[in-house]
mmCIF file of C-alpha atoms in Angstrom:
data_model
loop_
_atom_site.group_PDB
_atom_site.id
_atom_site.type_symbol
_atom_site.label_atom_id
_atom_site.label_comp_id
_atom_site.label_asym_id
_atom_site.label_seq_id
_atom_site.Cartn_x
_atom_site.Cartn_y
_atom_site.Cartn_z
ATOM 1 C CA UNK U 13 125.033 111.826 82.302
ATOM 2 C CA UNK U 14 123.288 112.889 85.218
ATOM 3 C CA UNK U 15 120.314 110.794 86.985
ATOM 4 C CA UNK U 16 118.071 111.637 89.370
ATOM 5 C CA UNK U 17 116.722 109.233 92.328
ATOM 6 C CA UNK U 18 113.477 109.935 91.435
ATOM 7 C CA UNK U 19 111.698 112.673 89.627
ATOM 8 C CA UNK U 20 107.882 113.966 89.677
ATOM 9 C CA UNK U 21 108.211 115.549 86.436
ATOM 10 C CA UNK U 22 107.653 113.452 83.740
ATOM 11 C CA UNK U 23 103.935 111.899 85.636
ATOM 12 C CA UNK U 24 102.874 115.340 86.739
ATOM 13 C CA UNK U 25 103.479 117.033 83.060
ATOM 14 C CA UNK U 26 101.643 114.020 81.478
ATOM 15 C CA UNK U 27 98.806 114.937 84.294
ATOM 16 C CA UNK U 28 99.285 118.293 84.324
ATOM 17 C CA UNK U 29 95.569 119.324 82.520
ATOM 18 C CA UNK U 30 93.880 117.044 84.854
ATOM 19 C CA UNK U 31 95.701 118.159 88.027
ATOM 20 C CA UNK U 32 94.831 121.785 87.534
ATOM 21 C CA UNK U 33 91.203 120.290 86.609
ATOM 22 C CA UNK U 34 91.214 119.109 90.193
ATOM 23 C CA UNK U 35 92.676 121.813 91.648
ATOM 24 C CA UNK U 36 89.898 124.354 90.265
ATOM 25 C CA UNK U 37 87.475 121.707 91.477
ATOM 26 C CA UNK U 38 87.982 121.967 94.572
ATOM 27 C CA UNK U 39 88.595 125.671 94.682
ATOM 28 C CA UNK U 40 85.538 126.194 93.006
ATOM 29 C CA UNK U 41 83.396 123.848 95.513
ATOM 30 C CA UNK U 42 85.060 125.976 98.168
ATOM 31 C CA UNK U 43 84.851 122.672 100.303
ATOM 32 C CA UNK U 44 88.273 121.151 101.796
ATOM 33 C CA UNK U 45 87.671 118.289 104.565
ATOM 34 C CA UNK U 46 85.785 115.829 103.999
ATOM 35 C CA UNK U 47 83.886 116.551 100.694
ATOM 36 C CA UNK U 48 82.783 115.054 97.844
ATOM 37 C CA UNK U 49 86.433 114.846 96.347
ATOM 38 C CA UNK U 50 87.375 112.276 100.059
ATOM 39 C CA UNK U 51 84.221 110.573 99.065
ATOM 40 C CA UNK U 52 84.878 109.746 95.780
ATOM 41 C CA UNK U 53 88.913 108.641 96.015
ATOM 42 C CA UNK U 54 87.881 106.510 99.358
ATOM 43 C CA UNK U 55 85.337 104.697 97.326
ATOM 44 C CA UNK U 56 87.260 104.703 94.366
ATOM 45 C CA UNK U 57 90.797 103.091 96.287
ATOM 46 C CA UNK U 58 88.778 101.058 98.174
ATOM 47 C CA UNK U 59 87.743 99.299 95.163
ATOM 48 C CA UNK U 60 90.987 99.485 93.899
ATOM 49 C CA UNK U 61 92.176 97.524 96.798
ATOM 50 C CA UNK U 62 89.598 94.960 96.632
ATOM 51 C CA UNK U 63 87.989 96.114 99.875
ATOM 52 C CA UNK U 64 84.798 97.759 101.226
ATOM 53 C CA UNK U 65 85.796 100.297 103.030
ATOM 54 C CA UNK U 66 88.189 103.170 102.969
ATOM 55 C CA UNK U 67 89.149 106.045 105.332
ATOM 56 C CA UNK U 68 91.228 108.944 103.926
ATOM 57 C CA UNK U 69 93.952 110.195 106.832
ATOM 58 C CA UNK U 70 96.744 112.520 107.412
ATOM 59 C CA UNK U 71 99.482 110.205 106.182
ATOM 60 C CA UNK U 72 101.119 107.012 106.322
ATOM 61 C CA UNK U 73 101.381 106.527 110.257
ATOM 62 C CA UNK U 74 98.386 108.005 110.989
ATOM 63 C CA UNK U 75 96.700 105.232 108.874
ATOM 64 C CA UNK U 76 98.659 102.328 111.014
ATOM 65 C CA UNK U 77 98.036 104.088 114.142
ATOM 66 C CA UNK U 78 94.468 104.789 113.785
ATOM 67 C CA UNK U 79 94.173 101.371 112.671
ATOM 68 C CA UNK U 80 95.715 99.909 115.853
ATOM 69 C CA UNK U 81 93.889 102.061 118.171
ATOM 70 C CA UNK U 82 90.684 101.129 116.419
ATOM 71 C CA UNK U 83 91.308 97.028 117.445
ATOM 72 C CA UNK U 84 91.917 98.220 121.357
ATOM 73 C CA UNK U 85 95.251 97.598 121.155
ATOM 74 C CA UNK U 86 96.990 99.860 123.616
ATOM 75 C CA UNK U 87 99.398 99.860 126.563
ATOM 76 C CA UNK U 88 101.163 96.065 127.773
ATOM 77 C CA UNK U 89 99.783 94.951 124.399
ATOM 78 C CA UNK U 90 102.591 93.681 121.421
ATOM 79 C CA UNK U 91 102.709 93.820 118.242
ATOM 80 C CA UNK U 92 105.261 92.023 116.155
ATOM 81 C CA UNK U 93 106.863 94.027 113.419
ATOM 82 C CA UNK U 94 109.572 93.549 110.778
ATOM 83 C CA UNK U 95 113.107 94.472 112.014
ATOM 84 C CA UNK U 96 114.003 95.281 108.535
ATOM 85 C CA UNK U 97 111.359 98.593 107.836
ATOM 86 C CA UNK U 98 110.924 102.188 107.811
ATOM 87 C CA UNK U 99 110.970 103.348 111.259
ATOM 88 C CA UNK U 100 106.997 104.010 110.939
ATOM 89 C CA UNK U 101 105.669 100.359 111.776
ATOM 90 C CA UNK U 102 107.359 100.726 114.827
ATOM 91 C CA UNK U 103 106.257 104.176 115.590
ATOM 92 C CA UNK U 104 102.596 103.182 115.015
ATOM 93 C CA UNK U 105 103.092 100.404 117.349
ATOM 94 C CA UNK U 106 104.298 103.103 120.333
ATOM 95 C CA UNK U 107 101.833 105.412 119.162
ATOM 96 C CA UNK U 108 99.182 103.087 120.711
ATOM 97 C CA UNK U 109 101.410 102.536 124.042
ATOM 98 C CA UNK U 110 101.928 99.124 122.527
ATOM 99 C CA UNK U 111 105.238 96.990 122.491
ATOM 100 C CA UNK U 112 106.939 96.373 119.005
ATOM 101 C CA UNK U 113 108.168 93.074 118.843
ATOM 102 C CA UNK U 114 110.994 92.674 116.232
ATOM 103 C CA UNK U 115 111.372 89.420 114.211
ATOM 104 C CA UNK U 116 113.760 88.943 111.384
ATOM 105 C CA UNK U 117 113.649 89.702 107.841
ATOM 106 C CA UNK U 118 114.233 86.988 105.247
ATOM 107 C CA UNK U 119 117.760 87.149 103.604
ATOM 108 C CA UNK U 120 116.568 86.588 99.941
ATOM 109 C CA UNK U 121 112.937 89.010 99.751
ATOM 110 C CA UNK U 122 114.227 91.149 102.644
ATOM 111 C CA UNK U 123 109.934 91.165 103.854
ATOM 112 C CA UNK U 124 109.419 89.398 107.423
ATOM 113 C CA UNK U 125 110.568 85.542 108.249
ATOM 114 C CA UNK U 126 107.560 83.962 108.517
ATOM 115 C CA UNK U 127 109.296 80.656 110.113
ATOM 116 C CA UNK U 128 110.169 83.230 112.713
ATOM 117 C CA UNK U 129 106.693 84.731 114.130
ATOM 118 C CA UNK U 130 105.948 82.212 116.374
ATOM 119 C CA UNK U 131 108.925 82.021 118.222
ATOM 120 C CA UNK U 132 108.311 85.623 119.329
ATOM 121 C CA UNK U 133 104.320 85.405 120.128
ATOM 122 C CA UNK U 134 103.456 85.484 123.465
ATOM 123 C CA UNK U 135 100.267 86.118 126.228
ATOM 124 C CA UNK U 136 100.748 89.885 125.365
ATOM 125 C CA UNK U 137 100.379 89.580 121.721
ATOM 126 C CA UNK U 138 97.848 91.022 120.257
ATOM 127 C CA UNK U 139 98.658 91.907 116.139
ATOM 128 C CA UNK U 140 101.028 91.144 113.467
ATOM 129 C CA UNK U 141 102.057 93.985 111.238
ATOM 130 C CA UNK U 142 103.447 92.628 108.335
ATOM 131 C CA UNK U 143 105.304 95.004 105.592
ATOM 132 C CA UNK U 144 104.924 94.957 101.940
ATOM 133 C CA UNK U 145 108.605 96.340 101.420
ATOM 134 C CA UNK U 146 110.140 97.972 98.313
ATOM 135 C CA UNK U 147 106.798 97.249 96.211
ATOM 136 C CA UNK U 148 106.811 93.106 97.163
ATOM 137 C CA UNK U 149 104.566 91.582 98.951
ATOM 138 C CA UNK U 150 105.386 89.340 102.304
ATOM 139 C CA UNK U 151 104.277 85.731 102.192
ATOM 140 C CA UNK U 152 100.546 86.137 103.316
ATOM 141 C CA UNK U 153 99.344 82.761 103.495
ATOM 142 C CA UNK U 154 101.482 81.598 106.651
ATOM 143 C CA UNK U 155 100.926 84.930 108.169
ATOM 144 C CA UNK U 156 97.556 84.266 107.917
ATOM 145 C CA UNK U 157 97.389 80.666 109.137
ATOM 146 C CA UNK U 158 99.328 81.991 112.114
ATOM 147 C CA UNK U 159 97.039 84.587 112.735
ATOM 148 C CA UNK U 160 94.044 82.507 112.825
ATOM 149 C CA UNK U 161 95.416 79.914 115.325
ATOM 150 C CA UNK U 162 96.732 82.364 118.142
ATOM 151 C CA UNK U 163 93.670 84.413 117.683
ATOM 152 C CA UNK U 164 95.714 87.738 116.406
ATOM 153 C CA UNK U 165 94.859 90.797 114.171
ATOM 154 C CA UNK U 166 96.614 91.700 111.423
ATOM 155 C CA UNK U 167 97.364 95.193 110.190
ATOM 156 C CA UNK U 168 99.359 95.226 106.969
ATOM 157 C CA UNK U 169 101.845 97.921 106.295
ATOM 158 C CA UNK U 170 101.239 98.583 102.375
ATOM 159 C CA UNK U 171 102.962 102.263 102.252
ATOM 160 C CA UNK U 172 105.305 101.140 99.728
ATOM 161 C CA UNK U 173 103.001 98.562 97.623
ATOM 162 C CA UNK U 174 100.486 99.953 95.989
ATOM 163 C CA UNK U 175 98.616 97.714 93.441
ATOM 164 C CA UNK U 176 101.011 94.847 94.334
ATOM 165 C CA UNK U 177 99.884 91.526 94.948
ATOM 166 C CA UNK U 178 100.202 87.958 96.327
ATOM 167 C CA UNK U 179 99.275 85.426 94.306
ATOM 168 C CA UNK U 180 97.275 87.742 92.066
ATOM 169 C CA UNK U 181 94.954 88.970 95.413
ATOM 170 C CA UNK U 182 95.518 92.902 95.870
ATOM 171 C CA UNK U 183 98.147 93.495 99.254
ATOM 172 C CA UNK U 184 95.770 95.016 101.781
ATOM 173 C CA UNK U 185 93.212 93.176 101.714
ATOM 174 C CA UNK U 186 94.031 90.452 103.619
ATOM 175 C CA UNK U 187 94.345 91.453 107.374
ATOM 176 C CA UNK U 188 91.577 93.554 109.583
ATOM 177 C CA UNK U 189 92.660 96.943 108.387
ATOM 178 C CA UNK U 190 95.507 97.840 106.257
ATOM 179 C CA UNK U 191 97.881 101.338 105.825
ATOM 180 C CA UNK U 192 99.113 103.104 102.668
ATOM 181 C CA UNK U 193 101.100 105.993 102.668
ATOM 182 C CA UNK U 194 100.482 108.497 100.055
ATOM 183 C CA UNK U 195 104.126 110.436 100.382
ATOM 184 C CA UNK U 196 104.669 112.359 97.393
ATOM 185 C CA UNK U 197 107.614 109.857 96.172
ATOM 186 C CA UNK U 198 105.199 106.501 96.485
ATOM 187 C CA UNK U 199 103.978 104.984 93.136
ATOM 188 C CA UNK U 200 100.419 106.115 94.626
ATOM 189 C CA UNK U 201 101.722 110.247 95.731
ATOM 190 C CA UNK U 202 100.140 112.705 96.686
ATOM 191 C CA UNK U 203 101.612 116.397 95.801
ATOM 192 C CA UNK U 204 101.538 116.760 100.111
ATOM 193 C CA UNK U 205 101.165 114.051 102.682
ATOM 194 C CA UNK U 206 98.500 112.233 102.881
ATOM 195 C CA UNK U 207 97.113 108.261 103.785
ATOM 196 C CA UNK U 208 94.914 105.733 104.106
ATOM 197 C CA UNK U 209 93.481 102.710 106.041
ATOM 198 C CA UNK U 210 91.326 99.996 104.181
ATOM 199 C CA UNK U 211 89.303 97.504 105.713
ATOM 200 C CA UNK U 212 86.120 95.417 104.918
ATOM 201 C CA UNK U 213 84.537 95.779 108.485
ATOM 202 C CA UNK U 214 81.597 98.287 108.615
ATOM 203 C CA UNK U 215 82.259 98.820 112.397
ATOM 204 C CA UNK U 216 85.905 99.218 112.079
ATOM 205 C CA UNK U 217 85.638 101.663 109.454
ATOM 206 C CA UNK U 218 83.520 103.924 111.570
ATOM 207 C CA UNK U 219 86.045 103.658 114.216
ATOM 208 C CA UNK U 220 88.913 104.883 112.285
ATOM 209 C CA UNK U 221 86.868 107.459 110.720
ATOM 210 C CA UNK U 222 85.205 109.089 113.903
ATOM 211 C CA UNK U 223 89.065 108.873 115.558
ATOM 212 C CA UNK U 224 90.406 110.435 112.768
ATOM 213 C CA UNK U 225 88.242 113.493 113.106
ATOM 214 C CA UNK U 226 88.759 113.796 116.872
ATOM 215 C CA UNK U 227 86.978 110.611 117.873
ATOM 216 C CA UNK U 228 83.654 112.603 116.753
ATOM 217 C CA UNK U 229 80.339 110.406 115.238
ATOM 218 C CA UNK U 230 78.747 114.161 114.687
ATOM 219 C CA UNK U 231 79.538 117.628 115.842
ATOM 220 C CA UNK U 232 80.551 118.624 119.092
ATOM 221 C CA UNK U 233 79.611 114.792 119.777
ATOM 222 C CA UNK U 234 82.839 112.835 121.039
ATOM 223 C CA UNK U 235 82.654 109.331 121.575
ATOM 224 C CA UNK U 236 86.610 108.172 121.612
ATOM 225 C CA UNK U 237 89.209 110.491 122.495
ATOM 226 C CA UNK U 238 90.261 110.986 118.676
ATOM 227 C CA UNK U 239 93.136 112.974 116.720
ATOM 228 C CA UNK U 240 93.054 115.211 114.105
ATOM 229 C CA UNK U 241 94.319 113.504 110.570
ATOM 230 C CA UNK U 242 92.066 113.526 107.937
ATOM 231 C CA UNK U 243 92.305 113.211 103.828
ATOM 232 C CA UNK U 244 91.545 117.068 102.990
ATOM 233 C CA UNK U 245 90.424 117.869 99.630
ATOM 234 C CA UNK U 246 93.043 118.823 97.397
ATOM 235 C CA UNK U 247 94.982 115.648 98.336
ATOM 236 C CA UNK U 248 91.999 113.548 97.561
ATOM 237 C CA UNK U 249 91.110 115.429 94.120
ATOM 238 C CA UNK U 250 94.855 114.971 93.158
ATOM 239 C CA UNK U 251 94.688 111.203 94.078
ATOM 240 C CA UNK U 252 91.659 110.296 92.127
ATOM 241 C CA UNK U 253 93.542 111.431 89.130
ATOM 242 C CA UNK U 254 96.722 109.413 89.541
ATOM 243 C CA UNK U 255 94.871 106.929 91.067
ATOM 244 C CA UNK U 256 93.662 106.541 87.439
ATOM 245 C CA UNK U 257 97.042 106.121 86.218
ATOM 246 C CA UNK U 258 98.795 103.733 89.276
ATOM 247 C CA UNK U 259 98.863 100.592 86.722
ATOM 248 C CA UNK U 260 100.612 102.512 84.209
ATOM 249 C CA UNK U 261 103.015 103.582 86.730
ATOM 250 C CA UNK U 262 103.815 99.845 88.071
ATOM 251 C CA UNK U 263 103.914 98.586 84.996
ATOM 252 C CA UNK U 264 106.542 101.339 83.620
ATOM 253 C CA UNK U 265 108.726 100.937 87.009
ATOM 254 C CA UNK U 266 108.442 96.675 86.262
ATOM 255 C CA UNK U 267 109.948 97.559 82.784
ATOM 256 C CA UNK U 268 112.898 99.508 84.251
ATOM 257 C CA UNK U 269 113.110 96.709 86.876
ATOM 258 C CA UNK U 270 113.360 94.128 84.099
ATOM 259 C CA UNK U 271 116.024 95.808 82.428
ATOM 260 C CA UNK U 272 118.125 96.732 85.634
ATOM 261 C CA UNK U 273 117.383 92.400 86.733
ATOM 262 C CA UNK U 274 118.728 91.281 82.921
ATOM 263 C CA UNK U 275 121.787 94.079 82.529
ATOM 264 C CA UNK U 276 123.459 94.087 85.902
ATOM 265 C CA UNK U 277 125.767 91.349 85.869
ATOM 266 C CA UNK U 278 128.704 92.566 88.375
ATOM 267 C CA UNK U 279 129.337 89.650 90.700
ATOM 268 C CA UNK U 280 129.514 92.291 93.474
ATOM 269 C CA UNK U 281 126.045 92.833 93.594
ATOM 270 C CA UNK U 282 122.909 91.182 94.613
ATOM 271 C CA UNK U 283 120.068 92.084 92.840
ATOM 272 C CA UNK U 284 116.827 91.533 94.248
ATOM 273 C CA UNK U 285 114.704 88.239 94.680
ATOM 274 C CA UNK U 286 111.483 87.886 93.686
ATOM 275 C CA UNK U 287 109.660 85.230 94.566
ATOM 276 C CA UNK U 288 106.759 83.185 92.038
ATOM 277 C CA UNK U 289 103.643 84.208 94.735
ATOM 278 C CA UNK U 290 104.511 88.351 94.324
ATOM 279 C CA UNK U 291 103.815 90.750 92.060
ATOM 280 C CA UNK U 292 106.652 93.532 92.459
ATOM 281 C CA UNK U 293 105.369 97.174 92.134
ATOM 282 C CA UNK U 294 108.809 98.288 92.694
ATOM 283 C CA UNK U 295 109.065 101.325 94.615
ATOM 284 C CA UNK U 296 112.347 100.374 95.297
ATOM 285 C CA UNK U 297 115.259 98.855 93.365
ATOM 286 C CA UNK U 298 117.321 97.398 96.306
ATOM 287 C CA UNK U 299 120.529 95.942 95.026
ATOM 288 C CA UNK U 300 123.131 94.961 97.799
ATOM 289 C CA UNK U 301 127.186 95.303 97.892
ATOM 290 C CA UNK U 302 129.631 94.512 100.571
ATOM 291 C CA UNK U 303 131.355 97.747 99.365
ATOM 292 C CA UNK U 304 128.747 99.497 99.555
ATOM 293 C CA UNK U 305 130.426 103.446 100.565
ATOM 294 C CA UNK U 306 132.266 102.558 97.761
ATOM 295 C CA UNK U 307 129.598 101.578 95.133
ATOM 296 C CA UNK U 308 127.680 104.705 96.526
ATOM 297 C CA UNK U 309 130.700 107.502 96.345
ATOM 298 C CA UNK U 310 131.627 105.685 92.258
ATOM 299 C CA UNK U 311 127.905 105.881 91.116
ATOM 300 C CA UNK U 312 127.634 109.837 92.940
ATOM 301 C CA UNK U 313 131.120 110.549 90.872
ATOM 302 C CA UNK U 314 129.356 108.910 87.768
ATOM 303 C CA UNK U 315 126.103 111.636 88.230
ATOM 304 C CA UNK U 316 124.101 108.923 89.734
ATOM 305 C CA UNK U 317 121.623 109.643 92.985
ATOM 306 C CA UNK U 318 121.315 106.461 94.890
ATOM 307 C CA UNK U 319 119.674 106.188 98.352
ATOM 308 C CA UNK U 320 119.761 103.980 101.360
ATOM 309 C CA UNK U 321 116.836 102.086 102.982
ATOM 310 C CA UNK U 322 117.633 101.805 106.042
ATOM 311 C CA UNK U 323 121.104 102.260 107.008
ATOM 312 C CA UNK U 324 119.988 102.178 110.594
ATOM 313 C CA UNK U 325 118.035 99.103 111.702
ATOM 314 C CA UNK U 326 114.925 99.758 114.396
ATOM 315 C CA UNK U 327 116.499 97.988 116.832
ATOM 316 C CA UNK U 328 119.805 100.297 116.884
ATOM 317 C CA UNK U 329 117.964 103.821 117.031
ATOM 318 C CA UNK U 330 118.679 105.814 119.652
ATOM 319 C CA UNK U 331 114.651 106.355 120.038
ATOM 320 C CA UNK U 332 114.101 102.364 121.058
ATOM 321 C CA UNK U 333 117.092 102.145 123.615
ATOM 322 C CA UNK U 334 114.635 101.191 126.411
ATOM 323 C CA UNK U 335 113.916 98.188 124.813
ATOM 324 C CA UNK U 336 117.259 96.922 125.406
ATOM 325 C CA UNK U 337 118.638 96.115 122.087
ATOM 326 C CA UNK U 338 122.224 96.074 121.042
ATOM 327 C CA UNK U 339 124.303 95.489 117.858
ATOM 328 C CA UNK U 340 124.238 91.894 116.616
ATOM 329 C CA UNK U 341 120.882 90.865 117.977
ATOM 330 C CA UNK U 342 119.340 90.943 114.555
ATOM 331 C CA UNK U 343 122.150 89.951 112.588
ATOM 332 C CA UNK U 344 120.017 89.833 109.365
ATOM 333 C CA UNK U 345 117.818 92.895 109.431
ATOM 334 C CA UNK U 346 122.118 94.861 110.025
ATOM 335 C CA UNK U 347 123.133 92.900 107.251
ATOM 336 C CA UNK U 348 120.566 94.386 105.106
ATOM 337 C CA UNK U 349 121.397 97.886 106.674
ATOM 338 C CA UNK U 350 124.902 98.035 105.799
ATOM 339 C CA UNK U 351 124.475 96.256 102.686
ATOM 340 C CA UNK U 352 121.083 97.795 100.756
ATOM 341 C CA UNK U 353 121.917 100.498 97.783
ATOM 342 C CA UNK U 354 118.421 101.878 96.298
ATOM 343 C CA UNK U 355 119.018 102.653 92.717
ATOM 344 C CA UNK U 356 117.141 105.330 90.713
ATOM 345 C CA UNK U 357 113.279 104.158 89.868
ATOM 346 C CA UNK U 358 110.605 106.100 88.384
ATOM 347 C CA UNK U 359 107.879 106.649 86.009
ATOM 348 C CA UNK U 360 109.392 108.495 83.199
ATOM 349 C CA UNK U 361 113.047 107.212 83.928
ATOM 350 C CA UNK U 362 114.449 107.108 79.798
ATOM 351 C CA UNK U 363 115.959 103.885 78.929
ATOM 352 C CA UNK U 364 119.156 105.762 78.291
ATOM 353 C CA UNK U 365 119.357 106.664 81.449
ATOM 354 C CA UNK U 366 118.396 102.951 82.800
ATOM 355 C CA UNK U 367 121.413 101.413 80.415
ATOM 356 C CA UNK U 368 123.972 104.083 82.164
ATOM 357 C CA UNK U 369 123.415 103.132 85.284
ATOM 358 C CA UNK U 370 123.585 99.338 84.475
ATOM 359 C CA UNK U 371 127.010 100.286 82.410
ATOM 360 C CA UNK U 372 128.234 101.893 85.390
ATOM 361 C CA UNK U 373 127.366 99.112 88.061
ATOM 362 C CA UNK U 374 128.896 96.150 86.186
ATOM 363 C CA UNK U 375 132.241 98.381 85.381
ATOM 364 C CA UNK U 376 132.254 98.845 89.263
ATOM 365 C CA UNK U 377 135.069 97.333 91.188
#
């Protein structure tokens, strides 16, 4: 049997009337920034999210850099990150001319160690940038707390939790201003790239949205020195009708999580922790395995795609050598690295399929 990482397919057939709908929407209304189609998906998302604003951008770290740059946070400023992420929350961070600051992940959810933020605040802080990883939330309500005493912002990183939450409140709308990725493979995708920043300040909203559209309040009037990332149409008429459907799709991808969490039984293998205050969206199934080039190169041989998130830590690219960092100085974020094996997850994945992969993985050895 062959499976696929992920496939588009069986959402986008399913959709397939109301995506060409959209489509001939937009072509008809011959409008494609900023029309009614952004309008309706930021208001619509925003709600979703449990927030009052929302700004449609370019893509994922667009969203976190606009939202940065919006709070004045710039050059000599830091900004404490995850060292277990996608390479993006950094890259949002330097964006700005801003320091990322890298604190451990936890062990068991993988998310940040909260226990650990303090330790790495200092006069130059200025944010924490938490990240919602694999579909989980992190811990918010120590995040929080710490926030509020040292005076800091808080920008979450929700590119790969849409419609999760913590302790049944919607991720993203806890901090200032919050990013989501819309990357076609997302449980929220877009058929392109595309983004988003929430927020429920008025005047923070109309920051991000006049620098997203070259720091311009009206035409040919500039008041920040901007960029150009913006939600165009056809993104946003494709994401109001999936956005429609993003329940159904976390709820499907918690069923295959179920089964893959009940059937895998291999003692090799560490199957992911979820803790009582989350609820997992799963946009990844990270399982870990000491032999991991071997688990990878049996399940390929077996048909099975599997995937790799990340298999180089921050700290190690070649991209952040200024800041100094060398191999064992987050022991725990390269533990996760060489360890983490994403297994296939998506809407439409047959139970078949889901059974195979378990039968596969606990006849590994």
């Amino acid at each position: 049997m062959k499976v696929p990482f992920v496939s588009f397919v069986p959402l986008e057939k399913e959709l397939n009337i109301e995506l060409h709908q959209a489509f001939e929407r937009v072509l008809q209304n011959s409008w494609y920034i900023r029309g009614a189609e952004n309008a309706s998906f930021e208001r619509e998302f925003a709600q979703y999210c449990d927030m009052n604003y929302c700004v449609g951008v370019g893509n994922g770290l667009d969203a976190l850099t606009l939202a940065l740059k919006a709070l004045d946070i710039g050059s000599g400023d830091e900004v404490i990150v995850p060292a277990n992420t996608f390479i993006a929350t950094a890259l949002a961070v330097s964006n700005v001319g801003a320091i990322p600051v890298l604190v451990e992940p936890d062990i068991h959810t993988y998310t940040i160690d909260v226990s650990l933020i303090e330790k790495s605040i200092t006069d130059k802080t200025k944010a924490i940038m938490p990240v919602h990883l694999y579909g989980q939330s992190c811990d918010m309500d120590p995040i929080m707390d710490i926030a509020l005493r040292h005076d800091l912002f808080v920008v979450e990183d929700c590119a790969q939790a849409h419609g999760a939450t913590y302790k049944d409140k919607k991720v993203g709308s806890f901090g200032d201003a919050a990013g989501f990725s819309f990357y076609p493979g997302k449980n929220l995708g877009a058929l392109g790239d595309a983004g988003a920043v929430v927020t429920k300040q008025e005047n923070l909203y109309q920051k991000i949205k006049y620098l997203g559209n070259y720091g311009s309040d009206m035409k040919y009037h500039h008041v920040f020195c901007g960029a150009n990332s913006r939600l165009d149409e056809l993104q946003a008429a494709f994401l109001l009708v999936k956005l429609h459907y993003l329940d159904r799709v976390n709820e499907y991808r918690q069923k295959i999580a179920k089964q893959y969490l009940d059937g895998i039984k291999n003692p090799e293998i560490i199957i992911p922790y979820v803790p009582d205050y989350t609820n997992h969206v799963w946009h990844i199934f990270a399982i870990r395995c000491k032999k991991r080039l071997e688990l990878e190169t049996y399940l390929r041989n077996c048909g099975i795609e599997t995937n790799k998130h990340y298999p180089i830590p921050i700290h190690l690219q070649e991209c952040y050598r200024e800041l100094g960092y060398k191999k064992g100085d987050y022991p725990i974020a390269e533990e996760i690295s060489d360890t983490e094996l994403s297994l296939p997850m998506y809407y439409g994945m047959d139970v078949s399929e889901v059974e195979y992969v378990i039968s596969c993985i606990n006849s590994f050895c």
